[in-house]
């Protein structure tokens, strides 16, 4: 089998990491894999597994990639095409309809559509549910990364729930732990308080102001934030306003974040909404304690209702601070049982079985 995995770029976003983990799992099974990128550059290019081929469509935007993607499909003739993220999903569906090569089209939904679409600035983005309502009817397979995302997608675009398969994101725990043993340049701010870690793009969805306000209620705790984004300046200003600037390190994008996961006392996910946050699964593998907002969707599924970590209300810094403080006095969590369902081989099998049906 030959499979094309279509991504917008090779930047540091979670969905792209998931696709590259899936590529590695497929290569291990002897599948021929092309990673087809609208824009082929980015720091994740180094994570493309040996044996997979990067195809750079050379487009500036997803909508401009239809023609080059049609050309690729007619030239390479993959048996199946798997895409991620809304614009790329629509472009992939359009290109495969035009190319008429007979490839199976699988689209994957990684986020809560009802939460993310209304917050976008552009009219086209706000129209995304209507566009997906039409486009997804032409996909051969529709995959959501959690039950919560599947339920939300079905409600938002009117797609029958039984048309949506749920496959969790793959995580290679052995690779994470090997990467965590490497040295890192990231240093926590001075002090002897608990070391807190937040990871993600510095955008509204991740609600890092909530985490900074929780930090302000924890007098000795220190925080590292890994990630870049449009809210970096505003977050720095808020940290200064709250009097915690000296206890926060804005480390930016880090090629190998996993030594920082392993060094943290508590991993904190403060999001307003998610799909299935892979960083929370990675934290279960590497960090002794995790705290997450009970946002739609993913954290409750990953933490089994609070069995593997603390769940707190969205946008409640006092509750977030209380949960973080509780972690410091608790024994570390052993989450091997929780991690089993994200095993890369298991997830890869689910994808290949769905493509074969």
XYZ file of C-alpha atoms in Angstrom:
357
model
C 0.000 0.000 0.000
C 1.071 3.559 -0.692
C -0.334 6.289 1.558
C -0.071 10.070 1.228
C -0.317 12.027 4.490
C -1.296 15.609 3.656
C -0.345 18.380 6.110
C -0.350 22.189 5.887
C 3.334 22.525 6.812
C 6.063 21.093 9.017
C 5.837 23.672 11.772
C 5.532 22.729 15.424
C 1.768 22.174 15.677
C 0.281 19.116 17.359
C -1.646 17.741 14.382
C 1.495 17.699 12.241
C 3.385 15.814 14.958
C 0.583 13.263 15.078
C 0.794 12.748 11.308
C 4.559 12.222 11.477
C 4.132 9.646 14.261
C 1.554 7.934 12.085
C 3.995 8.050 9.161
C 6.613 6.296 11.302
C 4.128 3.630 12.341
C 3.148 2.990 8.733
C 6.746 2.816 7.504
C 7.411 0.198 10.195
C 4.576 -1.861 8.664
C 6.127 -1.707 5.212
C 3.725 0.926 3.889
C 5.153 3.352 1.314
C 4.535 6.819 2.779
C 4.682 10.291 1.251
C 4.361 13.255 3.615
C 2.745 15.806 1.317
C 3.033 19.364 2.669
C 1.398 22.522 1.351
C 4.608 24.198 2.537
C 7.419 21.756 3.074
C 9.670 23.723 5.393
C 9.590 23.875 9.174
C 11.319 22.537 12.298
C 9.398 19.243 12.195
C 11.054 18.259 8.927
C 13.789 16.599 10.953
C 11.133 14.307 12.489
C 10.045 12.861 9.144
C 10.863 9.189 9.640
C 13.499 7.472 7.509
C 11.756 5.697 4.685
C 9.085 8.373 4.236
C 9.377 10.918 1.428
C 8.571 14.619 1.812
C 6.644 16.110 -1.109
C 6.608 19.914 -1.002
C 3.676 21.335 -2.972
C 5.286 24.780 -2.791
C 2.016 26.641 -2.156
C 1.656 29.700 0.052
C -1.822 28.749 1.268
C -3.916 25.606 1.357
C -6.341 26.884 -1.271
C -3.420 27.377 -3.682
C -2.402 23.757 -3.270
C -5.328 22.177 -5.136
C -3.642 22.146 -8.557
C -0.223 20.877 -7.372
C -1.955 18.259 -5.220
C -3.946 17.061 -8.247
C -0.663 16.788 -10.164
C 0.936 14.814 -7.342
C -2.025 12.414 -7.098
C -1.994 11.688 -10.836
C 1.775 11.233 -10.844
C 2.298 9.231 -7.617
C -1.093 7.457 -7.520
C -1.246 6.646 -3.802
C -3.817 4.056 -2.730
C -5.035 6.277 0.110
C -4.811 9.932 1.125
C -5.047 10.960 4.797
C -5.286 14.657 5.635
C -5.522 16.805 8.760
C -6.882 20.249 9.700
C -9.902 21.946 8.204
C -8.546 23.825 5.161
C -6.260 20.983 4.163
C -9.078 18.467 4.542
C -11.238 20.475 2.127
C -8.379 20.933 -0.341
C -7.627 17.202 -0.224
C -11.238 16.274 -0.901
C -11.395 18.724 -3.829
C -8.085 17.549 -5.320
C -8.968 13.863 -5.130
C -12.335 14.523 -6.797
C -10.589 16.312 -9.651
C -7.710 13.817 -9.952
C -10.061 10.805 -10.172
C -7.338 8.294 -9.367
C -9.524 6.105 -7.163
C -7.553 6.850 -3.968
C -9.403 6.397 -0.677
C -9.827 9.782 1.050
C -9.629 9.893 4.850
C -10.022 13.231 6.666
C -9.071 13.635 10.327
C -10.563 16.106 12.798
C -8.198 17.177 15.569
C -10.110 19.924 17.355
C -13.512 21.025 18.627
C -15.049 22.655 15.572
C -17.858 24.346 17.499
C -15.335 26.018 19.825
C -12.665 27.047 17.338
C -14.595 28.262 14.262
C -16.589 31.114 15.894
C -13.406 32.632 17.322
C -11.659 33.063 13.966
C -11.247 36.552 12.543
C -12.046 35.856 8.910
C -15.445 35.287 7.333
C -14.123 32.184 5.592
C -13.003 30.689 8.895
C -16.361 31.370 10.520
C -18.001 29.670 7.539
C -15.900 26.540 8.083
C -18.710 24.420 9.624
C -20.867 25.037 6.534
C -17.952 24.205 4.212
C -17.207 20.993 6.090
C -20.894 20.085 6.108
C -20.693 19.854 2.321
C -17.090 18.677 1.907
C -17.032 15.809 4.411
C -19.889 14.083 2.606
C -17.404 13.362 -0.203
C -14.795 11.807 2.103
C -14.562 8.021 2.177
C -13.545 7.916 5.841
C -13.896 10.502 8.632
C -11.759 10.134 11.765
C -11.930 12.109 15.009
C -9.175 11.956 17.608
C -11.532 11.605 20.596
C -15.145 10.759 21.368
C -15.717 14.378 22.348
C -14.434 15.648 18.991
C -16.539 13.073 17.147
C -19.705 14.041 19.007
C -19.032 17.746 18.430
C -18.321 17.239 14.724
C -21.509 15.251 14.234
C -23.591 17.975 15.917
C -21.865 20.898 14.240
C -21.947 19.743 10.625
C -24.895 17.358 10.753
C -22.885 14.267 9.878
C -24.194 10.923 11.089
C -22.241 9.935 14.202
C -21.799 6.375 12.923
C -19.856 7.767 9.940
C -17.152 9.065 12.274
C -14.515 6.659 13.575
C -12.568 7.533 16.718
C -8.838 6.804 16.678
C -6.634 8.245 19.400
C -3.366 10.000 18.597
C -0.288 7.765 18.492
C 2.486 8.284 21.044
C 5.824 6.480 20.928
C 6.609 6.300 24.641
C 10.010 4.629 24.158
C 11.084 7.423 21.785
C 9.856 10.091 24.213
C 11.797 8.631 27.111
C 14.957 8.298 25.027
C 14.593 11.925 23.893
C 13.994 13.011 27.496
C 17.491 11.812 28.445
C 19.143 14.406 26.179
C 20.543 17.683 27.556
C 18.494 20.865 27.231
C 19.229 24.588 27.255
C 15.911 25.395 28.945
C 16.413 26.566 32.525
C 13.746 27.253 35.132
C 13.818 30.643 36.859
C 15.814 30.757 40.074
C 14.204 29.466 43.246
C 13.364 26.261 45.069
C 9.614 26.100 44.479
C 7.758 23.605 42.314
C 8.690 23.561 38.626
C 5.603 23.958 36.446
C 5.472 23.371 32.691
C 3.003 24.617 30.085
C 3.328 23.674 26.406
C 1.506 24.937 23.346
C 1.051 27.811 20.945
C 0.668 31.137 22.716
C -2.895 31.702 21.544
C -6.348 32.167 23.038
C -7.219 28.467 22.929
C -4.443 27.508 25.361
C -5.499 30.161 27.936
C -2.056 30.768 29.389
C -3.378 33.875 31.210
C -5.269 31.366 33.369
C -1.983 29.611 34.163
C -0.179 32.884 34.918
C -2.960 33.881 37.336
C -2.667 30.473 39.022
C 1.096 31.013 39.295
C 0.453 34.322 41.064
C -1.397 32.382 43.778
C 1.594 30.038 44.265
C 4.288 32.255 45.825
C 7.332 30.042 45.166
C 6.365 28.086 42.054
C 8.308 28.604 38.817
C 6.975 28.227 35.296
C 8.411 27.401 31.887
C 6.219 27.991 28.835
C 7.276 26.188 25.652
C 5.839 27.547 22.420
C 5.493 30.648 20.267
C 2.438 32.543 19.156
C 0.594 35.783 18.673
C -0.046 36.333 22.400
C 3.615 36.353 23.463
C 3.807 40.120 24.116
C 0.453 40.230 25.914
C 1.442 37.305 28.131
C 4.715 39.000 29.042
C 2.798 42.145 29.983
C 0.350 40.144 32.095
C 3.199 38.364 33.892
C 4.684 41.754 34.784
C 1.292 43.069 35.913
C 0.775 40.033 38.155
C 4.276 40.359 39.613
C 5.399 36.936 38.404
C 7.669 37.905 35.489
C 10.785 36.792 37.388
C 9.227 33.361 37.909
C 8.331 32.727 34.257
C 10.577 31.590 31.420
C 9.143 32.073 27.925
C 11.355 29.493 26.212
C 9.757 29.641 22.740
C 9.709 26.696 20.372
C 12.124 23.938 21.437
C 13.139 21.161 19.028
C 13.265 18.553 21.785
C 10.915 19.533 24.627
C 10.957 16.177 26.357
C 13.872 16.744 28.779
C 11.823 19.690 30.071
C 8.768 17.441 30.557
C 10.906 15.032 32.561
C 12.374 17.803 34.737
C 9.010 19.368 35.587
C 7.267 18.676 38.887
C 3.828 19.385 37.430
C 2.667 19.593 33.821
C -0.271 21.983 33.454
C -2.739 22.158 30.568
C -4.859 25.303 30.953
C -6.803 25.220 27.666
C -10.298 26.504 26.909
C -10.847 23.762 24.349
C -8.876 20.933 22.753
C -9.365 17.870 20.567
C -7.134 15.237 22.106
C -4.099 17.112 23.481
C -1.106 14.935 22.681
C 1.055 16.995 25.041
C -1.068 15.737 27.935
C -0.446 12.127 26.881
C 3.280 12.894 26.574
C 3.204 14.426 30.045
C 1.687 11.235 31.457
C 4.699 9.379 30.056
C 7.315 11.797 31.382
C 6.090 14.077 34.179
C 5.303 12.942 37.743
C 2.051 14.936 37.980
C -0.445 16.463 35.550
C -3.214 19.012 35.980
C -5.644 19.878 33.190
C -8.740 21.930 32.647
C -11.826 19.829 32.048
C -12.269 21.449 28.651
C -14.046 20.061 25.619
C -12.583 17.701 24.716
C -9.846 15.221 25.478
C -8.511 15.807 29.001
C -11.368 13.929 30.678
C -10.897 10.989 28.287
C -7.110 10.959 28.681
C -7.192 11.255 32.493
C -10.134 8.829 32.854
C -12.253 11.335 34.726
C -9.396 12.299 37.067
C -7.867 8.877 37.723
C -4.510 9.827 36.183
C -4.369 13.508 37.135
C -6.332 16.491 38.384
C -9.186 17.976 36.361
C -10.303 21.540 37.139
C -12.946 23.886 35.684
C -12.031 25.956 32.631
C -10.964 29.535 33.368
C -10.699 29.085 37.148
C -7.167 30.073 38.246
C -7.936 29.484 41.943
C -8.950 25.874 41.259
C -5.919 25.456 38.991
C -3.585 26.733 41.718
C -5.217 24.486 44.322
C -4.732 21.394 42.144
C -1.099 22.283 41.422
C -0.433 22.746 45.134
C -2.028 19.365 45.881
C 0.296 17.643 43.393
C 3.363 18.709 45.347
C 2.286 16.585 48.325
C 1.122 13.555 46.332
C 3.052 10.525 45.134
C 3.957 10.459 41.421
C 1.412 8.884 39.098
C 2.310 5.637 37.314
C 0.268 5.847 34.129
C 1.435 2.871 32.054
C -2.114 1.531 31.913
C -3.403 4.877 30.656
C -0.756 5.037 27.928
C -1.470 1.616 26.405
C -4.296 2.809 24.137
C -2.025 5.434 22.513
C 0.638 2.893 21.561
C 1.817 3.783 18.060
C 1.563 0.230 16.745
C -2.001 -0.074 18.043
C -3.067 3.256 16.536
C -1.371 2.496 13.206
C -3.245 -0.807 13.030
C -6.554 1.042 13.550
C -5.788 3.429 10.678
C -4.712 0.680 8.294
C -7.731 -1.474 9.174
C -10.084 1.465 8.538
C -8.410 2.206 5.201
C -8.785 -1.446 4.213
C -12.520 -1.702 4.974
